[in-house]
CSV table of C-alpha atoms in Angstrom, one decimal:
chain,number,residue,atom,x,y,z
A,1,UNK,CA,-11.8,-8.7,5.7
A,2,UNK,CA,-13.2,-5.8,7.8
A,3,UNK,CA,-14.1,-2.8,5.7
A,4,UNK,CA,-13.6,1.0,5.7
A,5,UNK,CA,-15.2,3.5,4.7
A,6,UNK,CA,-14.0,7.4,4.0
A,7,UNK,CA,-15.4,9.8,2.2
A,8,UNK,CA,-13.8,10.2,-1.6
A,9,UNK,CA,-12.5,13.7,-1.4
A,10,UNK,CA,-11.7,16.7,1.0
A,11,UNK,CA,-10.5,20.0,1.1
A,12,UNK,CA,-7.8,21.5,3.0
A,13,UNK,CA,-5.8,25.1,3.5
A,14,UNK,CA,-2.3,25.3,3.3
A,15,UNK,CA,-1.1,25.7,6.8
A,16,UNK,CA,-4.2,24.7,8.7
A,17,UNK,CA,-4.8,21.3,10.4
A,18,UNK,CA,-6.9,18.7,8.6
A,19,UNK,CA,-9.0,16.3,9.9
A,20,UNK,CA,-9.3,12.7,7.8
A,21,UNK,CA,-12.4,10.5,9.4
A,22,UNK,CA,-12.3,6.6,8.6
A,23,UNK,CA,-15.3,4.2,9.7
A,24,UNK,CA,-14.4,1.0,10.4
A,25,UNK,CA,-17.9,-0.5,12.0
A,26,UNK,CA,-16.8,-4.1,11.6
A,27,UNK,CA,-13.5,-4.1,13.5
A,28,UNK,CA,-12.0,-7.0,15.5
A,29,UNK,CA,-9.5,-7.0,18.8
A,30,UNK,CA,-6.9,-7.8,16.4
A,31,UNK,CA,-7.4,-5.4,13.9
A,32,UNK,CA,-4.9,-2.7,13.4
A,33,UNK,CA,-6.1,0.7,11.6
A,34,UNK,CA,-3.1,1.8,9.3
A,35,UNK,CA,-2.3,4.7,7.2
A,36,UNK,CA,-1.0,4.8,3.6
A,37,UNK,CA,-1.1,8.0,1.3
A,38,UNK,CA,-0.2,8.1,-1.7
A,39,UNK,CA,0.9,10.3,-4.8
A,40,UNK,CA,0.2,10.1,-8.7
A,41,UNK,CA,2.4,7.2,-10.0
A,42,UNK,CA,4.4,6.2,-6.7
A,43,UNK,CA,4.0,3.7,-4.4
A,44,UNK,CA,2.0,4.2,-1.3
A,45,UNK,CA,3.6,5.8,1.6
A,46,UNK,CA,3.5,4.7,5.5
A,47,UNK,CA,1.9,7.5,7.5
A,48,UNK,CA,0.5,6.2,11.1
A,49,UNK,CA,-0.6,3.0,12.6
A,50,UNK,CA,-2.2,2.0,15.9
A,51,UNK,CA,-4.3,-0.4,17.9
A,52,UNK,CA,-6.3,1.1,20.1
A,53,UNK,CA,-4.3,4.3,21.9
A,54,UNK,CA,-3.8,7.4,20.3
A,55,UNK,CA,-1.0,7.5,18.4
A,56,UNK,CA,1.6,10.2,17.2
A,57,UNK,CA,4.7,10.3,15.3
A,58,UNK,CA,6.7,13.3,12.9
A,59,UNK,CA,4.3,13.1,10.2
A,60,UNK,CA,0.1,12.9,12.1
A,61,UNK,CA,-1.7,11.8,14.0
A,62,UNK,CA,-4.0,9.1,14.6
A,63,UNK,CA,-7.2,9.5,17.4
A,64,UNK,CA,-9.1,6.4,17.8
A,65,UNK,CA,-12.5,6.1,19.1
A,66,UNK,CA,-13.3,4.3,22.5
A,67,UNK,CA,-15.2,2.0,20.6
A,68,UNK,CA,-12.8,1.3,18.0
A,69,UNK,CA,-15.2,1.9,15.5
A,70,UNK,CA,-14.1,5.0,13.7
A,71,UNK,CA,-10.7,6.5,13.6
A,72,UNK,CA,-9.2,10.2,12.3
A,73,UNK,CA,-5.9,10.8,10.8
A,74,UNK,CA,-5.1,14.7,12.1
A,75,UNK,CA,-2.1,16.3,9.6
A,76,UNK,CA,-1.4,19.5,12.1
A,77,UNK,CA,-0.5,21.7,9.6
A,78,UNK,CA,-1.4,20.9,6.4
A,79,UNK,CA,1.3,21.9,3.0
A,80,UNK,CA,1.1,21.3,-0.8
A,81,UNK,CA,3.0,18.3,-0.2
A,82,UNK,CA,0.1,16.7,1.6
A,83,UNK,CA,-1.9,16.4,-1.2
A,84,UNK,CA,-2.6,13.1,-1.8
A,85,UNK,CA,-4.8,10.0,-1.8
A,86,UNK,CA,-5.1,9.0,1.7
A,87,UNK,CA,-6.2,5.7,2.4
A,88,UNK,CA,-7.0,3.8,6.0
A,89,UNK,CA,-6.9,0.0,6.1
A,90,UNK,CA,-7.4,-2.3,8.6
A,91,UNK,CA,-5.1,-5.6,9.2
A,92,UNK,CA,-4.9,-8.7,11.1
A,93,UNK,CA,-2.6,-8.1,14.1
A,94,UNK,CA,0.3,-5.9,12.2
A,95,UNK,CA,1.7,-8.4,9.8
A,96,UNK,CA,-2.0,-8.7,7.8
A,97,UNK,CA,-2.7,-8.7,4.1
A,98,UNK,CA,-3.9,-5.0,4.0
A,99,UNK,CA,-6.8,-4.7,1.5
A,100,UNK,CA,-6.6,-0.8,0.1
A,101,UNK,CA,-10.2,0.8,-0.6
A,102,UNK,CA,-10.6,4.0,-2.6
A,103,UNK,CA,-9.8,6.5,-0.3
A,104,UNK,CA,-9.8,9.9,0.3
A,105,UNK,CA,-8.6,12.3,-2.1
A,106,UNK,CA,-7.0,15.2,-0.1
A,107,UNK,CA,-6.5,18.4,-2.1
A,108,UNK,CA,-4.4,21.2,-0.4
A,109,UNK,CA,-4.8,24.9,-1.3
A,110,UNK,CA,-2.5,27.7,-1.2
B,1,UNK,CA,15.1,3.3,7.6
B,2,UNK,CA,12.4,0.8,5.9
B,3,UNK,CA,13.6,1.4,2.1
B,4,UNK,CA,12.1,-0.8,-0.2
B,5,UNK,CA,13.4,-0.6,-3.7
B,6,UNK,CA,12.2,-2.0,-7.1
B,7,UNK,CA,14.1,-2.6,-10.2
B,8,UNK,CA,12.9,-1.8,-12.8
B,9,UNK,CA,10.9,1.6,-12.6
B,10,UNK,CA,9.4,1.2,-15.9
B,11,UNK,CA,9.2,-1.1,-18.7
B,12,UNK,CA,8.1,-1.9,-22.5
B,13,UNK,CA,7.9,-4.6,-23.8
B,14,UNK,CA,6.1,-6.9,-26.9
B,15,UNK,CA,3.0,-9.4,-26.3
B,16,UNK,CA,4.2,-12.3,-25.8
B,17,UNK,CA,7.1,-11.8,-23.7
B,18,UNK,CA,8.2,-12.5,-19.9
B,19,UNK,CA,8.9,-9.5,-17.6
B,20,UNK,CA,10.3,-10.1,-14.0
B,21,UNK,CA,10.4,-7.0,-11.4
B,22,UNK,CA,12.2,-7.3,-8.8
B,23,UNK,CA,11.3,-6.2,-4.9
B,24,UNK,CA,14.3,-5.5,-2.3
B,25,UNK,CA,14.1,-4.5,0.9
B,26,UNK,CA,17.6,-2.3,1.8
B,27,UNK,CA,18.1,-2.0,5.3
B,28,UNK,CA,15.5,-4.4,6.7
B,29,UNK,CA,14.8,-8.2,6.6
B,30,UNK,CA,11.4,-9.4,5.5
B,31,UNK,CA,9.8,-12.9,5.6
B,32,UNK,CA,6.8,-11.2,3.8
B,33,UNK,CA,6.2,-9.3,1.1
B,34,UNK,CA,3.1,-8.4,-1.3
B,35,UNK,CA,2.3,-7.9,-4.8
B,36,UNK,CA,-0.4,-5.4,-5.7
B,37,UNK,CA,-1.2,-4.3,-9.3
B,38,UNK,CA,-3.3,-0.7,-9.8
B,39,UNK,CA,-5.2,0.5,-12.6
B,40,UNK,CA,-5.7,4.2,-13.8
B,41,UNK,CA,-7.6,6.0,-11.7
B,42,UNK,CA,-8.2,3.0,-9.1
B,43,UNK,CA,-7.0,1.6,-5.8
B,44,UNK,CA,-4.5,-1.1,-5.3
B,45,UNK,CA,-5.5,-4.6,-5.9
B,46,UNK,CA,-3.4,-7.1,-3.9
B,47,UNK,CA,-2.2,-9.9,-6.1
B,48,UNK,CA,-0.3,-12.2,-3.9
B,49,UNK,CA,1.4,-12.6,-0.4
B,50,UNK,CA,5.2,-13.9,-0.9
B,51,UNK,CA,6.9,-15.7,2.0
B,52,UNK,CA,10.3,-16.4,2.1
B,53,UNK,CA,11.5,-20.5,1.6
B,54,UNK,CA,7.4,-20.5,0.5
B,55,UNK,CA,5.0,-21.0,-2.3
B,56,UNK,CA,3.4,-17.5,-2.8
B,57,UNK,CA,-0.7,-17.1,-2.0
B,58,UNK,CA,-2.6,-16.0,-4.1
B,59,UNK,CA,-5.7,-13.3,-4.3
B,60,UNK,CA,-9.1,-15.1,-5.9
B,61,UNK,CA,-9.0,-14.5,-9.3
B,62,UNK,CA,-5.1,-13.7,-10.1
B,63,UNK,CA,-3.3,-17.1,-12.4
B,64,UNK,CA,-0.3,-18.2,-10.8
B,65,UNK,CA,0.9,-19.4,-13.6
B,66,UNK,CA,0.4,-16.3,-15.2
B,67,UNK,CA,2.1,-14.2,-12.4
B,68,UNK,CA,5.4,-16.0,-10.9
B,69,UNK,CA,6.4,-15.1,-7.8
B,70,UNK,CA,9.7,-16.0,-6.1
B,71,UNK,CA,11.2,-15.1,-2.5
B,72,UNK,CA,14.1,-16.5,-2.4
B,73,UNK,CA,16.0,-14.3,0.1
B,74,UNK,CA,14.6,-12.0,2.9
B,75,UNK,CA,15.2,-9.0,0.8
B,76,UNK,CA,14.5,-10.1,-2.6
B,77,UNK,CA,10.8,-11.1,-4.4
B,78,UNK,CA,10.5,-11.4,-8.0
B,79,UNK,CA,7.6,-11.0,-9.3
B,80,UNK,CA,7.4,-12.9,-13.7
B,81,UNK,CA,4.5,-11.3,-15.6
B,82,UNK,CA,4.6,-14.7,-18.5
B,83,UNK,CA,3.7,-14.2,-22.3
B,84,UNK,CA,2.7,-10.3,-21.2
B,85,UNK,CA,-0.5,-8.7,-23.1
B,86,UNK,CA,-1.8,-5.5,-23.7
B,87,UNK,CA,-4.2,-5.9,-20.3
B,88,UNK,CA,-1.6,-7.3,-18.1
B,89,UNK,CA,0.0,-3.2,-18.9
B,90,UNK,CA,-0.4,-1.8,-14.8
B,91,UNK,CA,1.2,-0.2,-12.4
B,92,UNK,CA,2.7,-2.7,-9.8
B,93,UNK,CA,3.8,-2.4,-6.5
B,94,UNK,CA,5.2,-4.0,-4.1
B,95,UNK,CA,5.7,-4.0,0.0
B,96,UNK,CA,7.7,-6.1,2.6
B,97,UNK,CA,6.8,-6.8,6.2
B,98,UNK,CA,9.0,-5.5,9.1
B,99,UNK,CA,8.5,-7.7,11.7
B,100,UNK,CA,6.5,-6.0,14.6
B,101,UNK,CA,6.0,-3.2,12.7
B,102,UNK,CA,4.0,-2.7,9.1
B,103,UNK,CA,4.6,-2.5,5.6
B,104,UNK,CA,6.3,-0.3,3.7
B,105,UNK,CA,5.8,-0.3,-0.3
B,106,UNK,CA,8.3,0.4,-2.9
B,107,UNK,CA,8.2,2.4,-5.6
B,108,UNK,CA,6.6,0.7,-8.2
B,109,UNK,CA,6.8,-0.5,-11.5
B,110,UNK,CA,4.6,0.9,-14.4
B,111,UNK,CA,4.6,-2.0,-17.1
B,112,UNK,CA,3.7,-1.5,-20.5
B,113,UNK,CA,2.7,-4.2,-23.4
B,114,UNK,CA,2.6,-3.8,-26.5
């Protein structure tokens, strides 16, 4: 299974756009990068997902490089409610197993 | 749309015992559904991968017959936690497959042994 890698935690303001990078080095053609947060004791939540275009929908959204190698989850405007475990995974065509990594811990302030 | 739902949201119960969860997706049909278990403080670890009409597959390392898994319908996998233990106490979630889409996870189930 192709790995990701993030970086553990970042930082955000309320109200300002954040920027979530993902590197995904090992990629294959049928490799979809997907988007999951997730909040203290719930089940993960479906943010974005995409192939190789850009990709954008009510809550992000998701810029993939040319090469397919990296990928960045943009949240425009960023609110408490964002605060969350943010996780990128990559699966097999869209109906993969999706193998979670750690993440990155996105904290929001005021 | 894409509601998954799991029954129940938390449970207790003595060493020794069976616990089944149950995993329903609402307003979708869904040939495939997962099992992942989380620690404290740690990512998800997928379990199994539950196919409807199928045997389930299993991760390395997780006992079948430890962990029963049933999809008998395409909105409803069980998920049997046999003669429970302290360490089998976790938070698990499951997710169901929309076909053409991705999946979307339910709520979970935080499991507790005594």
């Amino acid at each position: 299974d192709a790995k990701t890698t993030q970086p553990n935690s970042m930082e955000s303001n309320e109200e300002e756009p954040v920027h979530l990078p993902c590197n995904h080095s090992t990629i294959s053609g049928t490799d979809y990068i997907h988007w999951y947060r997730q909040l203290p004791s719930q089940g993960p939540e479906y943010v974005i997902h995409g192939l190789t275009s850009n990709v954008n929908n009510r809550m992000a959204s998701l810029a993939i490089a040319e090469d397919r190698k990296s990928s960045t989850l943009i949240l425009h405007r960023a609110t408490l409610r964002d605060a969350a475990v943010y996780y990128c995974i990559l699966g097999y065509n869209q109906g993969g197993k999706l193998i979670f990594g750690q993440g990155t811990e996105l904290s929001v302030k005021p | 749309g894409a509601v998954v739902s799991q029954h129940p949201s938390r449970v207790i119960c003595k060493s020794g015992t069976s616990v089944k969860i149950e995993c329903r997706s609402l307003d979708f049909q869904a040939t495939t559904m997962f099992w992942y278990r989380q620690f404290p403080k740690q990512s998800l670890m997928l379990m199994a991968t539950s196919n409807e009409g199928s045997k389930a597959t299993y991760e390395q390392g997780v006992e079948k017959d430890k962990f029963l898994i049933n999809h008998a319908s395409l909105t409803l996998s069980t998920l049997t936690v046999t003669s429970a233990h302290p360490e089998d106490s976790s938070f698990y979630i499951c997710s169901a497959l929309r076909i053409t889409d991705t999946q979307y996870f339910g709520p979970g189930t935080r499991l507790t042994v005594l």
